[in-house]
mmCIF file of C-alpha atoms in Angstrom:
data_model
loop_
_atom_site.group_PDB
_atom_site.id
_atom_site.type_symbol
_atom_site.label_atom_id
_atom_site.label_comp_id
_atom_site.label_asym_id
_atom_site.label_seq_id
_atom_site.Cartn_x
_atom_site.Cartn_y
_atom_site.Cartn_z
ATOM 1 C CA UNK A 1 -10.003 -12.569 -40.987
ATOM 2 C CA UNK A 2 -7.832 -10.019 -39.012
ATOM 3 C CA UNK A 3 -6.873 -11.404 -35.197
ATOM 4 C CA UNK A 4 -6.589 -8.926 -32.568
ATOM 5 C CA UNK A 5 -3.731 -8.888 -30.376
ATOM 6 C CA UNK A 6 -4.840 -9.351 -26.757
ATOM 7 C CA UNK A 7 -3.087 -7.804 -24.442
ATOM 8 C CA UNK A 8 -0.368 -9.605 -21.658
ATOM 9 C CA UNK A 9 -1.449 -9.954 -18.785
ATOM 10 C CA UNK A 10 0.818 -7.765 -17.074
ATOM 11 C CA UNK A 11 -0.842 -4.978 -19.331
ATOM 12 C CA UNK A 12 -4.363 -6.099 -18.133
ATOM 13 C CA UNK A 13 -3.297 -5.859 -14.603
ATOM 14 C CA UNK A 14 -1.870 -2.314 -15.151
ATOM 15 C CA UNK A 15 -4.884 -0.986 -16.852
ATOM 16 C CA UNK A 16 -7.252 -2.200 -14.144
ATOM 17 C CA UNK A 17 -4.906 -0.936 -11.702
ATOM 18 C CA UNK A 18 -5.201 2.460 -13.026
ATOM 19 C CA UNK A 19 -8.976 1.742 -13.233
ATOM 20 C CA UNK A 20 -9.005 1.087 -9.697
ATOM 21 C CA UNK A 21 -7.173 4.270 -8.910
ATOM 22 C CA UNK A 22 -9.477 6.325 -10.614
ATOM 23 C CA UNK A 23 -12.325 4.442 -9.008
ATOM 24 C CA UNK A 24 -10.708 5.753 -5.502
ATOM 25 C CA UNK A 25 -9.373 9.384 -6.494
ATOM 26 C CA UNK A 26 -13.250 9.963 -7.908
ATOM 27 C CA UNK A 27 -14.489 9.375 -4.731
ATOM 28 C CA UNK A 28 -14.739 12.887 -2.441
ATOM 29 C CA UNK A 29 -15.099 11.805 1.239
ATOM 30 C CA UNK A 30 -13.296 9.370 3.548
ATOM 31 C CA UNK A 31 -16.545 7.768 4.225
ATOM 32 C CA UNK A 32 -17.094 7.141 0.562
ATOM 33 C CA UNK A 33 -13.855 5.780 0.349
ATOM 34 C CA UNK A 34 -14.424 3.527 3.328
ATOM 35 C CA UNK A 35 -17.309 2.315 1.424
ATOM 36 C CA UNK A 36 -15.855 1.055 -1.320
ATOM 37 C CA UNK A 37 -12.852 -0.192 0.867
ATOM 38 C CA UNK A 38 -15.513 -2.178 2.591
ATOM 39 C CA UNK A 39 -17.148 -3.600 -0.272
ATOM 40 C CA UNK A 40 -13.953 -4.547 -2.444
ATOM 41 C CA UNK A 41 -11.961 -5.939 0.181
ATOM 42 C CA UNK A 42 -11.846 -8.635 2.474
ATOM 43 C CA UNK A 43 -11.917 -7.687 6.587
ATOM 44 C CA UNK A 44 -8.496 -9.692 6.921
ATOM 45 C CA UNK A 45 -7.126 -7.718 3.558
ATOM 46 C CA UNK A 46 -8.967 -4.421 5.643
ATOM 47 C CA UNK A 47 -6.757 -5.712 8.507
ATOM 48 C CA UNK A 48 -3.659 -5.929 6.731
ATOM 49 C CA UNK A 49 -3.740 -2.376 5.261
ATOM 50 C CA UNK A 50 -5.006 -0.366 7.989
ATOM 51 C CA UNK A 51 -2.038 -2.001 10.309
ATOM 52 C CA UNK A 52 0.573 -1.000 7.532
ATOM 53 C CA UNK A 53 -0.995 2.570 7.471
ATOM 54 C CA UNK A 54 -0.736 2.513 11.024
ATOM 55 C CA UNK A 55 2.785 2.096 11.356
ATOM 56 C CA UNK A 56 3.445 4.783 8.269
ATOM 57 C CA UNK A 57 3.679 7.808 10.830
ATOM 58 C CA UNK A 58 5.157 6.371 13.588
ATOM 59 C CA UNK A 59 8.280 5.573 11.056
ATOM 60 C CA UNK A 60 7.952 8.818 10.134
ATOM 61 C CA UNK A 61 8.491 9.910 13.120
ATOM 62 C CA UNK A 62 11.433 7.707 13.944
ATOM 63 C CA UNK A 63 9.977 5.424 16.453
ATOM 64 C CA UNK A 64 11.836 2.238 17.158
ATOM 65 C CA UNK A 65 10.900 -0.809 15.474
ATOM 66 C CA UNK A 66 9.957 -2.821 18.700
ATOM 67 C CA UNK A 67 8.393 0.202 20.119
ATOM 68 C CA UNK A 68 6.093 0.415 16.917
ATOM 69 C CA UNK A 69 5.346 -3.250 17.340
ATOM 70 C CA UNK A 70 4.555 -2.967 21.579
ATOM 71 C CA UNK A 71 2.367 0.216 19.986
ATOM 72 C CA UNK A 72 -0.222 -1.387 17.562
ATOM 73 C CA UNK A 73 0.990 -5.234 17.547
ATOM 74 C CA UNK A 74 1.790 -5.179 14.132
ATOM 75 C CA UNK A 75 4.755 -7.634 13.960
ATOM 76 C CA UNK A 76 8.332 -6.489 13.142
ATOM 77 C CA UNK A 77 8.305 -8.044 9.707
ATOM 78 C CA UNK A 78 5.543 -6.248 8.577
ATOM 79 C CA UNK A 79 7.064 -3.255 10.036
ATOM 80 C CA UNK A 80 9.982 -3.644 7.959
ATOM 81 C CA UNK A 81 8.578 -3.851 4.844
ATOM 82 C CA UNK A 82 6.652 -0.747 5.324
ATOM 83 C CA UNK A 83 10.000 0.685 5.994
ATOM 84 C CA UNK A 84 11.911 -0.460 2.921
ATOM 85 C CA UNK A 85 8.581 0.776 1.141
ATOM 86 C CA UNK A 86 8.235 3.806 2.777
ATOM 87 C CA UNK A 87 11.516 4.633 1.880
ATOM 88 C CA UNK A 88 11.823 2.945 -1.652
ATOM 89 C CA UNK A 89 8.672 2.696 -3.013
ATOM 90 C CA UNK A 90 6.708 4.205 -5.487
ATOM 91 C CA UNK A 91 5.895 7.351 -3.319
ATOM 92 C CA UNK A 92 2.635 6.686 -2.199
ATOM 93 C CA UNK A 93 3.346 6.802 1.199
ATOM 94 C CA UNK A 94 4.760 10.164 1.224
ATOM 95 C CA UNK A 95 2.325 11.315 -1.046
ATOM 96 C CA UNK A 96 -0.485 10.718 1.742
ATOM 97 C CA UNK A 97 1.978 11.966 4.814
ATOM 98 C CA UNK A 98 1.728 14.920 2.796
ATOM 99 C CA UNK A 99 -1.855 15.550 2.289
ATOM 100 C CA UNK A 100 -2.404 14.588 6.111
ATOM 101 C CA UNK A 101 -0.248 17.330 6.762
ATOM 102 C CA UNK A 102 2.590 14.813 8.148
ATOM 103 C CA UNK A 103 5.624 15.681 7.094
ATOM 104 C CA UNK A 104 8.294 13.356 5.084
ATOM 105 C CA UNK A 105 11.655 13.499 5.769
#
């Protein structure tokens, strides 16, 4: 009898990744997509995104770390990663500046 190969599970994790992302780009209002925000994640994991979207545009805008963090509270570590992703990651963050109609430098 023929095995199948089953598949790492780095591959698994990328494919329901992409799943996931579909899930959210089929959805066609921000209260839909609250929704589902609602219902997958946690309200500390809620928490923990909406502060690092928070601090997207004020980066963007050039705002002082510590000013940032005496803004929303977030704390300056968090801030900083943002940053580093903001300005190294995988685009995402500019992706949505730009479809808010903020701009990225």
């Amino acid at each position: 009898m023929k095995r199948r190969a089953i598949a790492p599970v780095e591959t698994q994790a990328a494919d329901a990744l992409s799943e996931l992302a579909a899930a959210l780009s089929g959805l066609r209002t921000p209260e839909q997509v609250r929704a589902f925000l609602e219902d997958l994640c946690t309200p500390a994991e809620l928490e923990a995104m909406s502060d690092r979207w928070r601090v997207v545009p004020l980066l963007e805008e050039g705002v002082p770390y510590r000013e940032i963090h005496e803004r929303t509270q977030v704390s300056v570590t968090t801030i900083g990663r943002v940053a580093r992703v903001l300005e190294r990651g995988a685009g995402g963050y500019a992706a949505a500046l730009h479809r808010r109609g903020l701009r990225h430098r």
